[in-house]
Each structure stands twice: as structure tokens, then as C-alpha cells.
GROMACS .gro file of C-alpha atoms in nm:
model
   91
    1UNK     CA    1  -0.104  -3.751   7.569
    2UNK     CA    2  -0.380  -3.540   7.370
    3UNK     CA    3  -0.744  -3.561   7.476
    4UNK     CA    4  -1.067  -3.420   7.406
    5UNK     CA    5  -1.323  -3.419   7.670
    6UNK     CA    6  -1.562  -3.205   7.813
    7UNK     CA    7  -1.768  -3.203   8.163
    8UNK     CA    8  -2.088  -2.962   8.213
    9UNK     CA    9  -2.140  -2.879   7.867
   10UNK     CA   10  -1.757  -2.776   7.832
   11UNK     CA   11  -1.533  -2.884   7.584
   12UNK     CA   12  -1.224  -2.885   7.465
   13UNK     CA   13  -0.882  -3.009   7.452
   14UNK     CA   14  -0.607  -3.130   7.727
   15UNK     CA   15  -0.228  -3.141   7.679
   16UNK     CA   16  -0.025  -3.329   7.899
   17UNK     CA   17   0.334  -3.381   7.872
   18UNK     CA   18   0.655  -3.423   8.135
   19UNK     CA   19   0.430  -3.366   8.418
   20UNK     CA   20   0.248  -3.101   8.269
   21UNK     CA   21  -0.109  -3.031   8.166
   22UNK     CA   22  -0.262  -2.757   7.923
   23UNK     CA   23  -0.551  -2.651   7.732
   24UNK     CA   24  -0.912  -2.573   7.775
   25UNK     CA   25  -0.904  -2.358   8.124
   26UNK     CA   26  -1.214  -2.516   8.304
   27UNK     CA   27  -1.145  -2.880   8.241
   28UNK     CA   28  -0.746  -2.804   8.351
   29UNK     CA   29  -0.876  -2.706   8.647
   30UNK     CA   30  -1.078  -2.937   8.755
   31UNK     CA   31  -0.881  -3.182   8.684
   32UNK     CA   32  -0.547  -3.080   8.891
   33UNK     CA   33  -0.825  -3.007   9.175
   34UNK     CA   34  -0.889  -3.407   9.151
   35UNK     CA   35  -0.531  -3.438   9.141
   36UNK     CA   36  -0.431  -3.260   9.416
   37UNK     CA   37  -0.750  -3.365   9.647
   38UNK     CA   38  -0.619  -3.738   9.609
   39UNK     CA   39  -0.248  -3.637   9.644
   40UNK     CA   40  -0.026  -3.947   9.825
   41UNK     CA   41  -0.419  -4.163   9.748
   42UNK     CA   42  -0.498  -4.432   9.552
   43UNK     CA   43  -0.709  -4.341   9.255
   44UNK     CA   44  -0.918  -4.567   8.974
   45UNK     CA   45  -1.066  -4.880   8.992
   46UNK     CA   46  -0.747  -4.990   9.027
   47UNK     CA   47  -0.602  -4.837   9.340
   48UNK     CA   48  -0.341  -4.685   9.155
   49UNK     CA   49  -0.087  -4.443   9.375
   50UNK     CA   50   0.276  -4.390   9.231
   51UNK     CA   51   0.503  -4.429   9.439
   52UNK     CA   52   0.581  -4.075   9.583
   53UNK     CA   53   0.228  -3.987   9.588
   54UNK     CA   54   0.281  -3.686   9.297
   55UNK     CA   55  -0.005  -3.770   9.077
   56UNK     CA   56   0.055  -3.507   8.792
   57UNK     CA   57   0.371  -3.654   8.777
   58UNK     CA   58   0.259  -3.989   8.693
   59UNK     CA   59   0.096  -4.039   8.357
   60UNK     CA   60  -0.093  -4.351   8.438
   61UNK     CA   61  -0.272  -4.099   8.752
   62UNK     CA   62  -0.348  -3.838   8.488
   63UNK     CA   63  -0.530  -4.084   8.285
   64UNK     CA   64  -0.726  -4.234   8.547
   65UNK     CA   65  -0.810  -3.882   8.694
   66UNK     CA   66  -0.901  -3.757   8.365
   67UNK     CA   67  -1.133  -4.062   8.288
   68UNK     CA   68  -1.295  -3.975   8.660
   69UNK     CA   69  -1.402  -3.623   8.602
   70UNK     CA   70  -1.464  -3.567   8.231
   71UNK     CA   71  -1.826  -3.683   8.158
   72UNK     CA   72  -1.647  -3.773   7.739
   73UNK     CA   73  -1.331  -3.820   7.662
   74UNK     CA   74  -1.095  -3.916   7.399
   75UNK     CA   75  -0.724  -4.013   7.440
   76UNK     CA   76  -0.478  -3.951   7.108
   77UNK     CA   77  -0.128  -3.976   7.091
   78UNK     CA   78   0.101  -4.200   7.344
   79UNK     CA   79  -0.155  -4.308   7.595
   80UNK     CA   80  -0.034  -4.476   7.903
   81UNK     CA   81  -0.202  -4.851   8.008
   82UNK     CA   82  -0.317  -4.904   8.282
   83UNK     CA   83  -0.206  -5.180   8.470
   84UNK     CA   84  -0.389  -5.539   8.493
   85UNK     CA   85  -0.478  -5.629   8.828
   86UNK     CA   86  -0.431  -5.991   8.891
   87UNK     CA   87  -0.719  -6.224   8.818
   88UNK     CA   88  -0.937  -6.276   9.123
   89UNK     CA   89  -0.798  -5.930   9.301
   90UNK     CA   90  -1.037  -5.694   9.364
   91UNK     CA   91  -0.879  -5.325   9.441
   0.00000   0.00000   0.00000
């Protein structure tokens, strides 16, 4: 998954692959800090939490993550969905 984002008046672009993120320094950063700070928690509207709690290993966390701290983003390449919660469930 291949994004461009950028938070604070930083931009640039994000790599990740196989449980691996690259790119623009300051936006990597901030974003395994949200990863880690919510490690084994629920993130997203959603409530999303994979199973083992690893969310850098999870492609559906790095999305959700990404979409919390970037203030713009843009997702290219193979973009996870994220799951449907089931009508009248509220997360």
C-alpha cells in the first residue's frame, strides 16, 4: 500500500509492505508511535484489533492508523477494506 499524506505542513510519501513501513521520516514516525501506543487496542471507528494485538502487522490497523494521524491522505496500490460492521452495531 502507497500513500501520500502529510500532517503539520509535512508531506510526503508512505510505503508499507509485509509488515513494514517506509518513506517520509516524520510521518513514519508518528505513525508507528500511534501504532505502538494502541498496541493489543482497538483502533478506528470500527474497534478494529487483530488478533495478536501486532498492529504493524496487520494491514487493515495500518490503514486505520494512518487515516487517524495524517491531516490528508491518499491510498494507491492494493488497499486493504475495512470491514462492515453490522447494521445497527455501534463500535
Amino acid at each position: 500500500m502507497l500513500v501520500h499524506g502529510n500532517k503539520k505542513g509535512v508531506s510526503g510519501w508512505i510505503n508499507y509492505f509485509d509488515g513494514e513501513l517506509i518513506g517520509e521520516k516524520m510521518l513514519v514516525q508518528c505513525i508507528l508511535e500511534e501504532l505502538e501506543a494502541n498496541r493489543g487496542r482497538s483502533v478506528g471507528d470500527i474497534m478494529y484489533c487483530p488478533l495478536d494485538g501486532d498492529h504493524l502487522a496487520d494491514p487493515v490497523s495500518v490503514r486505520l492508523i494512518i487515516e487517524e494521524v495524517l491531516d490528508e491522505f491518499i491510498f494507491f496500490g492494493k488497499v486493504p477494506e475495512i470491514p462492515k460492521l453490522p447494521r445497527g452495531f455501534k463500535g
